[in-house]
Coordinates of C-alpha atoms and ligand atoms in Angstrom, one line a residue:
X208 CA 0.0 0.0 0.0
X209 CA 1.3 3.5 -0.8
X210 CA 1.3 6.0 2.1
X211 CA 0.7 9.6 1.1
X212 CA 2.2 12.1 3.6
X213 CA -0.6 14.6 4.5
X214 CA 2.0 17.4 4.9
X215 CA 4.3 16.9 1.9
X216 CA 3.2 16.4 -1.8
X217 CA 3.7 13.4 -3.9
X218 CA 4.8 9.8 -3.4
X219 CA 8.5 9.6 -3.2
X220 CA 10.9 7.1 -4.9
X221 CA 12.5 6.8 -1.4
X222 CA 9.2 5.6 0.1
X223 CA 8.8 3.1 -2.8
X224 CA 12.2 1.6 -2.2
X225 CA 12.3 0.9 1.5
X226 CA 11.5 -2.7 2.4
X227 CA 9.4 -1.8 5.4
X228 CA 8.5 1.4 7.2
X229 CA 7.8 0.7 10.9
X230 CA 4.6 2.3 12.3
X231 CA 3.9 3.6 15.7
X232 CA 0.6 4.2 17.6
X233 CA -1.1 7.5 18.4
X234 CA -0.3 8.6 21.9
X235 CA -2.9 6.7 24.0
X236 CA -3.6 9.5 26.5
X237 CA -1.9 12.1 28.8
X238 CA 1.6 11.2 30.1
X239 CA 4.7 12.5 31.8
X240 CA 8.2 12.6 30.5
X241 CA 11.7 13.9 31.5
X242 CA 12.0 15.2 27.9
X243 CA 9.2 15.7 25.3
X244 CA 10.1 16.2 21.7
X245 CA 7.8 17.5 19.0
X246 CA 8.7 16.5 15.4
X247 CA 10.1 13.2 14.3
X248 CA 12.5 14.1 11.5
X249 CA 16.3 13.6 11.9
X250 CA 16.5 16.3 14.6
X251 CA 13.8 14.8 16.8
X252 CA 14.6 11.2 16.2
X253 CA 18.3 11.7 16.9
X254 CA 17.5 13.6 20.1
X255 CA 15.1 10.8 21.2
X256 CA 17.5 8.0 20.4
X257 CA 20.5 9.6 22.2
X258 CA 18.4 10.6 25.2
X259 CA 16.7 7.1 25.5
X260 CA 20.2 5.5 25.4
X261 CA 21.3 7.6 28.4
X262 CA 18.3 6.3 30.4
X263 CA 16.2 9.4 30.0
X264 CA 12.4 9.0 29.9
X265 CA 11.8 10.6 26.5
X266 CA 8.5 11.0 24.5
X267 CA 8.6 11.9 20.9
X268 CA 5.5 12.8 19.0
X269 CA 4.9 13.5 15.3
X270 CA 1.7 14.9 13.7
X271 CA 2.1 12.4 10.8
X272 CA 4.6 9.6 10.4
X273 CA 8.3 9.8 11.2
X274 CA 10.1 11.1 8.1
X275 CA 7.0 12.6 6.5
X276 CA 8.6 16.0 6.7
X277 CA 11.9 16.9 4.9
X278 CA 13.9 14.1 6.4
X279 CA 12.4 11.3 4.4
X280 CA 12.1 13.2 1.2
X281 CA 15.2 15.3 0.6
X282 CA 18.0 15.3 -2.0
X283 CA 20.2 13.1 0.2
X284 CA 23.3 15.3 -0.4
X285 CA 25.7 15.9 2.5
X286 CA 27.7 18.7 1.1
X287 CA 30.7 20.1 3.2
X288 CA 30.6 22.8 5.8
X289 CA 27.5 24.9 6.4
X290 CA 25.0 26.1 3.7
X291 CA 27.0 29.3 3.3
X292 CA 30.6 28.8 2.3
X293 CA 33.1 29.3 5.2
X294 CA 35.0 32.0 3.2
X295 CA 31.8 34.0 2.9
X296 CA 30.9 33.5 6.5
X297 CA 34.4 34.7 7.4
X298 CA 33.6 38.1 5.8
X299 CA 30.7 38.6 8.2
X300 CA 31.6 36.7 11.4
X301 CA 35.4 36.6 11.2
X302 CA 37.9 33.8 10.7
X303 CA 37.4 32.1 14.1
X304 CA 33.7 31.7 13.9
X305 CA 33.8 30.6 10.3
X306 CA 36.3 27.9 11.3
X307 CA 34.2 26.8 14.3
X308 CA 31.1 26.5 12.2
X309 CA 33.0 24.6 9.5
X310 CA 34.5 22.2 12.0
X311 CA 31.0 21.6 13.5
X312 CA 29.7 20.6 10.0
X313 CA 32.6 18.2 9.6
X314 CA 31.8 16.7 13.0
X315 CA 28.2 16.3 11.7
X316 CA 29.4 14.5 8.6
X317 CA 31.5 12.1 10.7
X318 CA 28.7 11.6 13.1
X319 CA 26.1 10.6 10.6
X320 CA 28.4 8.2 8.7
X321 CA 29.6 6.7 12.1
X322 CA 26.0 6.3 13.3
X323 CA 25.0 4.4 10.2
X324 CA 28.1 2.2 10.3
X325 CA 27.8 1.5 14.0
X326 CA 24.2 0.3 13.7
X327 CA 24.6 -1.4 10.3
X328 CA 22.1 1.0 8.6
X329 CA 22.5 0.7 4.8
X330 CA 22.1 4.4 3.9
X331 CA 23.4 3.7 0.3
X332 CA 26.2 6.1 0.8
X333 CA 27.9 7.1 -2.5
X334 CA 31.0 9.3 -2.5
X335 CA 31.6 12.5 -4.3
X336 CA 30.1 15.9 -4.8
X337 CA 30.3 18.4 -7.7
X338 CA 29.4 22.0 -7.2
X339 CA 29.1 23.6 -10.6
X340 CA 28.9 27.2 -11.9
X341 CA 26.1 28.3 -14.2
X342 CA 27.7 31.8 -14.8
X343 CA 31.2 32.4 -16.1
X344 CA 31.5 35.4 -13.9
X345 CA 31.6 33.2 -10.8
X346 CA 34.8 31.5 -11.7
X347 CA 37.0 33.7 -9.4
X348 CA 34.8 32.9 -6.4
X349 CA 35.0 29.2 -7.1
X350 CA 38.7 29.2 -7.4
X351 CA 39.0 31.3 -4.2
X352 CA 36.8 28.8 -2.3
X353 CA 39.0 25.9 -3.3
X354 CA 42.1 27.9 -2.2
X355 CA 40.5 28.8 1.1
X356 CA 39.4 25.3 1.9
X357 CA 42.5 23.5 1.0
X358 CA 44.7 26.2 2.5
X359 CA 43.5 27.9 5.7
X360 CA 40.6 25.6 6.5
X361 CA 42.7 22.4 6.2
X362 CA 40.2 20.5 4.0
X363 CA 42.2 18.7 1.4
X364 CA 39.4 17.1 -0.6
X365 CA 38.5 19.9 -3.0
X366 CA 39.8 20.6 -6.5
X367 CA 38.8 23.1 -9.1
X368 CA 37.4 21.6 -12.4
X369 CA 37.9 23.5 -15.6
X370 CA 35.1 23.3 -18.3
X371 CA 36.5 20.2 -19.9
X372 CA 36.6 18.2 -16.7
X373 CA 33.2 19.6 -15.6
X374 CA 31.6 18.5 -18.9
X375 CA 33.0 15.0 -18.8
X376 CA 32.1 14.4 -15.1
X377 CA 28.5 15.7 -15.6
X378 CA 27.9 14.4 -19.1
X379 CA 26.5 17.8 -19.9
X380 CA 27.9 21.0 -21.4
X381 CA 25.5 23.2 -19.5
X382 CA 28.0 24.5 -16.8
X383 CA 31.2 26.5 -17.1
X384 CA 33.4 25.0 -14.3
X385 CA 33.0 23.4 -10.9
X386 CA 34.5 22.1 -7.8
X387 CA 35.0 18.4 -7.0
X388 CA 34.7 17.3 -3.4
X389 CA 35.9 13.8 -2.7
X390 CA 35.4 14.1 1.1
X391 CA 31.6 13.9 1.1
X392 CA 28.7 12.2 -0.7
X393 CA 25.0 11.3 -0.8
X394 CA 22.6 8.9 0.7
X395 CA 19.1 7.4 0.6
X396 CA 17.4 9.7 3.2
X397 CA 14.5 7.5 4.0
X398 CA 16.7 4.5 4.8
X399 CA 18.4 6.7 7.4
X400 CA 15.0 7.6 8.8
X401 CA 13.9 4.0 9.1
X402 CA 17.2 2.9 10.6
X403 CA 17.1 5.8 13.1
X404 CA 13.5 5.1 14.1
X405 CA 14.5 1.5 14.8
X406 CA 17.4 2.5 17.0
X407 CA 15.3 5.0 18.9
X408 CA 12.7 2.3 19.6
X409 CA 15.3 -0.2 20.6
X410 CA 16.8 2.3 23.0
X411 CA 13.4 2.7 24.7
X412 CA 12.2 6.0 23.5
X413 CA 8.4 6.4 23.7
X414 CA 7.4 7.0 20.0
X415 CA 4.0 8.2 18.8
X416 CA 2.8 9.1 15.3
X417 CA -0.4 10.8 14.3
X418 CA -0.1 13.0 17.4
X419 CA 0.0 16.7 16.8
X420 CA 1.1 19.3 19.3
X421 CA -1.5 22.1 19.5
X422 CA 0.0 24.3 22.2
X423 CA 3.2 24.5 24.3
X424 CA 3.5 26.5 27.4
X425 CA 5.2 26.7 30.8
X426 CA 3.1 26.0 33.9
X427 CA 5.2 26.4 37.1
X428 CA 8.4 24.3 36.5
X429 CA 6.7 22.0 34.0
X430 CA 6.5 22.3 30.2
X431 CA 2.9 21.4 29.2
X432 CA 2.2 20.3 25.6
X433 CA -1.4 19.9 24.6
X434 CA -1.8 17.4 21.8
X435 CA -4.6 15.9 19.7
X436 CA -4.6 12.9 22.1
X437 CA -3.8 14.2 25.5
X438 CA -1.3 16.3 27.4
X439 CA 2.4 15.8 28.0
X440 CA 4.0 17.2 31.2
X441 CA 7.7 17.3 30.9
X442 CA 10.7 18.8 32.6
X443 CA 12.0 20.1 29.3
X444 CA 11.1 20.0 25.6
X445 CA 12.6 20.2 22.1
X446 CA 10.7 21.7 19.2
X447 CA 12.0 20.0 16.1
X448 CA 9.3 20.9 13.6
X449 CA 11.5 22.9 11.3
X450 CA 9.8 24.0 8.0
X451 CA 6.5 22.5 9.3
X452 CA 6.2 24.6 12.4
X453 CA 3.0 26.4 11.4
X454 CA 1.6 28.4 14.3
X455 CA 2.7 26.2 17.1
X456 CA 5.4 28.5 18.5
X457 CA 5.9 32.1 17.3
X458 CA 9.7 32.6 17.8
X459 CA 10.4 29.6 15.6
X460 CA 7.8 30.5 13.1
X461 CA 9.2 34.0 12.7
X462 CA 12.8 32.9 12.2
X463 CA 12.4 29.7 10.2
X464 CA 10.5 30.1 6.9
X465 CA 9.3 27.1 4.9
X466 CA 10.2 26.9 1.2
X467 CA 8.8 24.1 -0.9
X468 CA 11.4 22.1 -2.9
X469 CA 10.6 19.3 -5.4
X470 CA 12.3 16.3 -6.8
X471 CA 11.6 13.9 -9.7
X472 CA 13.0 10.3 -10.2
X473 CA 13.5 9.0 -13.7
X474 CA 13.6 5.4 -14.9
X475 CA 17.1 3.8 -14.8
X476 CA 19.4 5.6 -17.3
X477 CA 20.5 2.4 -19.1
X478 CA 21.4 4.3 -22.3
X479 CA 23.3 7.2 -20.8
X480 CA 26.5 6.0 -19.3
X481 CA 28.0 9.5 -20.0
X482 CA 25.7 11.0 -17.3
X483 CA 27.6 11.3 -14.0
X484 CA 29.9 8.3 -14.7
X485 CA 31.6 8.9 -11.3
X486 CA 28.3 8.7 -9.3
X487 CA 28.8 12.1 -7.6
X488 CA 25.9 14.3 -6.5
X489 CA 25.7 17.8 -8.0
X490 CA 24.5 21.2 -6.8
X491 CA 24.7 24.3 -8.9
X492 CA 25.4 28.0 -8.3
X493 CA 21.8 29.2 -8.9
X494 CA 20.1 31.0 -6.0
X495 CA 17.2 28.6 -6.7
X496 CA 19.6 25.7 -6.6
X497 CA 19.3 22.7 -8.8
X498 CA 20.6 19.5 -7.2
X499 CA 20.8 16.1 -8.8
X500 CA 22.5 12.7 -8.6
X501 CA 22.1 9.1 -9.7
X502 CA 20.7 6.6 -7.3
X503 CA 22.6 3.4 -6.7
X504 CA 20.4 1.6 -9.3
X505 CA 21.1 4.3 -11.9
X506 CA 18.1 6.7 -11.9
X507 CA 18.4 10.4 -12.1
X508 CA 17.1 12.0 -9.0
X509 CA 16.6 15.7 -9.9
X510 CA 15.6 18.5 -7.5
X511 CA 15.1 22.0 -8.4
X512 CA 11.9 23.9 -8.6
X513 CA 11.2 25.9 -5.5
X514 CA 7.9 27.5 -4.4
X515 CA 7.7 30.2 -1.8
X516 CA 4.1 29.5 -0.7
X517 CA 2.5 26.4 0.8
X518 CA 0.8 25.8 -2.6
X519 CA 2.1 22.9 -4.7
X520 CA 2.5 23.0 -8.4
X521 CA -0.2 21.0 -10.1
X522 CA 2.2 18.9 -12.1
X523 CA 5.6 18.5 -10.3
X524 CA 6.9 16.2 -13.1
X525 CA 6.4 18.7 -15.8
X526 CA 8.4 21.4 -13.9
X527 CA 11.2 18.9 -13.1
X528 CA 11.3 17.6 -16.7
X529 CA 11.8 21.1 -18.0
X530 CA 14.8 21.7 -15.8
X531 CA 16.3 18.2 -16.5
X532 CA 16.1 19.0 -20.3
X533 CA 18.0 22.3 -19.9
X534 CA 21.0 20.3 -18.6
X535 CA 20.4 16.9 -20.3
X536 CA 18.6 17.6 -23.6
X537 CA 18.8 13.9 -24.6
X538 CA 16.5 13.1 -21.7
X539 CA 13.5 15.0 -23.2
X540 CA 11.4 11.8 -23.4
X541 CA 12.7 10.1 -20.2
X542 CA 9.9 8.8 -18.0
X543 CA 9.6 10.4 -14.5
X544 CA 8.3 7.6 -12.3
X545 CA 8.0 9.5 -9.1
X546 CA 7.7 13.2 -8.2
X547 CA 7.4 14.7 -4.8
X548 CA 8.3 17.6 -2.6
X549 CA 8.7 18.9 1.0
X550 CA 9.3 21.9 3.1
X551 CA 12.9 23.2 3.7
X552 CA 13.2 25.4 6.7
X553 CA 15.4 28.4 5.9
X554 CA 16.7 31.4 7.9
X555 CA 17.6 34.9 6.7
X556 CA 21.4 34.3 6.9
X557 CA 21.1 30.6 5.9
X558 CA 22.5 29.5 9.2
X559 CA 20.8 27.1 11.6
X560 CA 18.5 28.5 14.3
X561 CA 18.8 27.3 17.9
X562 CA 17.1 29.2 20.7
X563 CA 15.6 28.7 24.1
X564 CA 12.1 30.0 23.4
X565 CA 10.9 29.7 27.0
X566 CA 12.7 28.2 30.1
X567 CA 13.5 24.6 29.3
X568 CA 12.1 24.7 25.8
X569 CA 14.6 24.6 22.9
X570 CA 13.9 25.0 19.2
X571 CA 16.3 23.8 16.5
X572 CA 15.8 24.1 12.7
X573 CA 16.4 26.3 9.8
X574 CA 19.3 24.3 8.3
X575 CA 18.5 26.0 5.0
X576 CA 18.8 23.0 2.8
X577 CA 21.8 21.6 4.5
X578 CA 20.1 19.5 7.2
X579 CA 21.0 15.9 6.2
X580 CA 24.2 16.1 8.2
X581 CA 23.3 19.0 10.5
X582 CA 19.8 18.0 11.6
X583 CA 21.1 14.6 12.7
X584 CA 24.0 16.1 14.5
X585 CA 22.0 18.9 16.2
X586 CA 19.5 16.2 17.5
X587 CA 22.4 14.4 19.0
X588 CA 23.8 17.7 20.5
X589 CA 20.4 18.5 22.0
X590 CA 20.6 15.2 23.9
X591 CA 23.9 16.4 25.3
X592 CA 22.4 19.8 26.2
X593 CA 19.4 18.1 28.0
X594 CA 21.8 16.0 30.0
X595 CA 23.6 19.1 31.1
X596 CA 26.8 18.5 29.1
X597 CA 28.8 21.2 27.2
X598 CA 27.8 21.1 23.6
X599 CA 28.5 22.7 20.2
X600 CA 24.9 23.8 20.2
X601 CA 26.1 26.8 22.2
X602 CA 27.8 27.9 19.1
X603 CA 24.5 28.0 17.2
X604 CA 22.7 29.7 20.1
X605 CA 25.1 32.7 19.8
X606 CA 24.5 33.3 16.1
X607 CA 22.5 36.4 15.4
X608 CA 19.6 35.2 13.3
X609 CA 17.1 38.0 12.5
X610 CA 13.4 37.3 12.2
X611 CA 12.0 37.4 8.7
X612 CA 10.5 40.9 8.1
X613 CA 6.7 41.3 7.6
X614 CA 5.4 39.4 10.6
X615 CA 3.4 36.2 10.1
X616 CA 0.9 38.1 7.8
X617 CA 3.2 39.5 5.2
X618 CA 6.5 37.6 5.4
X619 CA 5.5 35.0 2.8
X620 CA 4.6 37.7 0.3
X621 CA 7.8 39.6 1.0
X622 CA 9.9 36.4 0.7
X623 CA 8.1 35.5 -2.5
X624 CA 9.1 38.9 -4.0
X625 CA 12.7 38.7 -2.8
X626 CA 13.2 35.2 -3.9
X627 CA 11.5 35.7 -7.3
X628 CA 14.0 38.6 -7.8
X629 CA 16.9 36.2 -7.1
X630 CA 15.4 33.5 -9.3
X631 CA 15.2 36.1 -12.1
X632 CA 18.8 37.1 -11.6
X633 CA 19.8 33.4 -12.0
X634 CA 18.7 33.7 -15.6
X635 CA 21.1 36.5 -16.5
Ligands
FAD6 C1 12.9 18.4 -1.3 C2 14.0 18.6 -0.3 C3 15.3 18.4 -0.6 C4 16.3 18.6 0.3 N1 17.6 18.3 -0.1 C5 18.6 18.3 0.9 C6 19.9 17.9 0.6 O1 20.1 17.4 -0.5 N2 20.8 18.0 1.5 C7 20.6 18.5 2.8 O2 21.5 18.6 3.6 N3 19.3 18.9 3.1 C8 18.3 18.8 2.2 N4 17.0 19.2 2.5 C9 16.8 19.7 3.9 C10 16.8 18.5 4.9 O3 15.9 17.5 4.5 C11 16.2 19.1 6.3 O4 17.1 20.2 6.7 C12 16.2 18.1 7.4 O5 15.6 16.9 7.0 C13 15.4 18.7 8.6 O6 15.1 17.7 9.5 P1 14.2 18.1 10.8 O7 14.1 16.9 11.6 O8 14.7 19.3 11.4 O9 12.8 18.5 10.1 P2 11.7 17.6 9.3 O10 12.3 16.4 8.8 O11 11.0 18.5 8.4 O12 10.7 17.1 10.4 C14 9.8 18.0 11.1 C15 8.7 17.1 11.6 O13 7.9 17.8 12.5 C16 6.6 17.3 12.5 N5 5.7 18.3 13.1 C17 5.5 19.6 12.6 N6 4.6 20.2 13.4 C18 4.2 19.4 14.4 C19 3.3 19.4 15.5 N7 2.6 20.5 15.7 N8 3.1 18.3 16.2 C20 3.8 17.2 16.0 N9 4.7 17.1 14.9 C21 4.9 18.2 14.2 C22 6.3 17.1 11.0 O14 5.3 16.1 10.8 C23 7.7 16.5 10.6 O15 7.8 15.1 10.6 C24 16.0 19.0 1.6 C25 14.6 19.2 2.0 C26 13.6 19.0 1.0 C27 12.2 19.2 1.5

């Protein structure tokens, strides 16, 4: 039977290719917990798993099924560093901060790969990432980035690709140049969700699906969460709803904005060995970024079109096909077997958002399209925080992330205008 996420459009190829997706009951009534977690994507699941392992009584609820948000439906690309390149961050926050944020992301990469290996979760990791430039004028920035990374940031895995190398590694003449990163890669995101859910259950976390948080407030020393099936009274809580926060909590909602992103999966590219012969994933320099890769069985998984409202395009496949054909004109008639989308939580400066929104209540999200590594790691770091340990989350808490302008009423419209302007600029 095919499960259709009520909060994210389309049936994903990931969902179609997992052997089994474990299900969990609706919360059977009111309960108490040391720690309550709202939202069962990577952030919430990692937090629950790590807390349960330490012997903490933890309850995790999700309004839908675990992984129905971005975590089970994303492009699967790790990338390297944060969403914003370290050399750009350096210009705003200085060298030391840029290095610390970069190191944190490298720790995140190691953590996710280590977690999967330790628990024998087959996440279908494939190595390699190509970041490619769609405008000749960006070449200096790309060269500088390679120099900065391999030099002062001590990351030896990057090399600059001239046009010839870029064309042969992509199997497309659409891009001018690029960067090859051999120190990262891409995964099957839903296989990570399923493996993680199993580990959290094994560790003894109390896991409930179909249980939506309606209100969160502080009453005396307790955090009280009203849900669709009872109340949770906890000592502390994590809000891990990211781009699906809605109106649950105003501070998160004003700092983390949802953007819809869409992906299509083609049939296996038997007749196109020239396309991505090295199996790397790709992201491009457009503001409305295009990201693609081949799956382990040789399909093209192509993500690109973004929407700045909660509305979904009527025909996701048609939009994705148009973008595929710009890069791979020979794929004009390729069948797109699955097309789906989800909400990416972004922040104004494209850095993660972590705040204590009321005493004992932490919110984490806004990884800005870079959460495959970071959301997993931040969930694990939250467990450390809740256990009173020093943690790298303190770094994120100190970042100055402004709220989106326009309040809850006008911010979508303002963002739509701003991002449409950047999308237009991508074309020239
Ligand atoms: C199409 C797409 C492509 C992407 N590609 C990449 C990529 O290639 N690389 C990368 O690094 N990142 C990518 N991302 C981003 C990445 O997937 C996210 O950053 C990451 O999964 C965030 O995890 P999370 O746990 O914070 O949030 P989510 O996985 O979004 O989980 C939030 C959960 O909260 C639940 N929830 C919301 N409100 C409530 C409530 N009131 N009560 C109970 N539960 C609630 C939702 O049901 C949902 O399950 C992509 C995202 C999308 C959508």
